[in-house]
């Protein structure tokens, strides 16, 4: 778990620590990665971008400051990090991760708990994108997870998919659970799914995963016309609706109109605060809301559902589900609509 | 939903609003309550108490300031509120709540979305307890929930139970789900449950609810010897363990030692920040963590589970489950251990 890398405060796990020890010497169960690229969490990058008014130099300076102060990339406001790709430099003899020196990997655990040292001052990054070219090294623990990058996909594409691979995996599990349960009791109703932020990375994968898991009607909700057109072209949802997810009434009306009823499963994939109430209102009694956005407020979700007397199950989106990397990469390979959205996004970056 | 009571910002629901309209004139679907007593959320009171160094006068002044500024009692730091008891003053002709003037009721929706006006300056409150004697009025909406206070129980006792009645109801549902699922597949393993903060209000009710729902072994985790002794005497858990829930390793060792394995269901009922990682570590793969504490950090939970590669389901504790008030009051009546803990707590207050 990397407890020996925690500098302060003592006793917490690396993710909860203020500062980690970035010594390059590895313990026998650790792995050192030569870093090529960081992929900042969307909520984190957005916060930095807005704080600095779109000044890339100041964004870069703050990322450098965070990493040198904390020994890891964890945005102190959003609490979130991101992930990285690089090459295995040295694998300890007792590391259970099965990695070999020279393999190109992506880390599937958050940067918030990964000791990181940047050695090039981020000289190749303009501070204007979540994708950060970077020279330096990082340490993986025994319980970390890393995926060897597939040879058939561009590394940036793999990284973008692996960054959000927990979302389609958990969506698939929840939707399949409803499908199974209805089949068991002979309930013929289809399982309808709403994905808020359906044209984004985690959103498009979640739509594809919901369909694979047996969803009936699906609606992707997006905030702007360009995303609506892109999602319609991708063909991943039976319906596409335009709405501001921060407006609870507008969001619930959009979902209910598109599906003909509230959703059985609502998946929140937009990285802006204030979407909790709309997601609850858009969900049928007995349904489930899965919150993947790091901008989710626990209290707003809990009190919002209570205040609306809404009998919905609300899940904290866990980024780890067994088999998540394979499932997401499989969706990218087999769903042209997913691939088109990801490639357009990388080009725009 | 009370949208017409939102003063600012426009378009949000009352719980998300900065300020509500506390006009005493009711709409046809509203109810006006003459307030007797507020019950502040534990996390909110603790924050105010610590901020003001235990100075009751300053705590009282800040509560008055919050309510007069916002038109509701919502702690701006914790985001949480509490509930109230009072007497129905006037019920609109089209209110679906079924309340009649003169009935003594407790509101089961949060104060964070309840328009409230205090008229006595909280002159009868010393600022040193969550229970706040209060004169004033509050407004209930069509989708609010209120329970008529039972005649056989002291109102303070009912209020204390109703304040946390979502916790035992959701715990019972989750535990029963695991019990059913194992029975269906012929899995003979008992469903083991850990309740962090087992001697508190929501904790003791959750332990009793878990047992009723068919749990096997249960452990109540408490931070101090006095609570340990009280919980042992109450006889609500098969095991009682002492641990600081903010120390992830200590918490998981305590639970695993007590149960002989990690818990299938872990219920977090302590109102201090930083319990997310310990709760995840204390839970078996395939298990569920239910977070009831308003001090829960969404990001810490999501990233913590990912960082530990823990395949656990994490639930945002929804304060509303159908039948929750009846279930909790039933546990209070039928479980002497629950009643003893509640009465001791009210006496201490």
XYZ file of N, CA and C in Angstrom, chain B residues 10 13 20 37 41 67 86 90 99 106 115 128 132 156 182 189 191-193 215-216 220 248 263 290 299 310 346:
84
model
N -31.240 31.524 -8.982
C -32.447 31.028 -9.634
C -32.177 29.677 -10.288
N -32.681 23.794 -6.880
C -33.666 23.322 -5.916
C -33.387 23.970 -4.558
N -33.471 31.143 0.764
C -34.866 30.795 0.543
C -35.764 31.922 1.044
N -38.489 23.047 18.269
C -37.133 22.585 18.548
C -36.449 22.210 17.242
N -27.731 18.824 12.661
C -26.920 17.700 12.203
C -25.618 17.646 13.004
N -29.400 31.486 9.725
C -30.829 31.380 9.405
C -31.377 32.708 8.891
N -42.356 20.431 15.685
C -43.250 21.553 15.884
C -44.686 21.099 15.733
N -50.866 25.558 9.834
C -51.835 25.659 8.744
C -51.394 24.719 7.620
N -51.443 16.231 6.723
C -51.296 16.784 8.075
C -52.471 17.697 8.409
N -42.558 15.801 13.334
C -41.130 15.976 13.068
C -40.952 15.994 11.558
N -37.609 26.305 4.411
C -37.661 27.716 4.790
C -37.943 27.839 6.288
N -24.853 24.896 23.386
C -23.931 23.832 23.797
C -24.449 22.440 23.452
N -31.966 22.292 19.926
C -32.117 23.744 20.014
C -33.582 24.122 20.255
N -38.461 14.283 22.321
C -37.016 14.387 22.060
C -36.443 13.057 21.614
N -27.046 -14.678 -1.406
C -26.296 -15.892 -1.022
C -27.225 -17.095 -0.915
N -22.182 -18.870 3.411
C -21.451 -17.929 4.273
C -22.398 -16.906 4.901
N -23.458 -13.224 6.355
C -23.161 -11.859 5.930
C -22.699 -11.075 7.161
N -21.421 -10.698 7.158
C -20.848 -10.025 8.319
C -20.838 -8.515 8.114
N -21.136 -7.799 9.186
C -21.357 -6.357 9.075
C -20.504 -5.610 10.094
N -27.988 -10.504 9.373
C -26.533 -10.497 9.423
C -26.024 -11.634 10.302
N -24.801 -12.108 9.996
C -24.166 -13.123 10.821
C -23.448 -12.448 11.981
N -19.276 -3.529 16.141
C -19.415 -2.086 16.307
C -18.059 -1.523 16.667
N -6.495 4.277 8.812
C -6.991 3.201 7.947
C -6.513 1.821 8.367
N -15.339 -7.124 6.458
C -16.805 -7.108 6.502
C -17.391 -7.228 5.101
N -21.406 1.691 3.075
C -22.461 2.704 3.066
C -21.958 3.891 3.879
N -14.315 12.501 -3.249
C -13.060 12.199 -3.945
C -12.219 11.211 -3.147
N -9.605 -1.865 -4.787
C -10.615 -2.532 -3.963
C -11.926 -2.597 -4.728
N -29.421 11.400 25.352
C -30.270 12.573 25.603
C -30.011 13.137 27.002
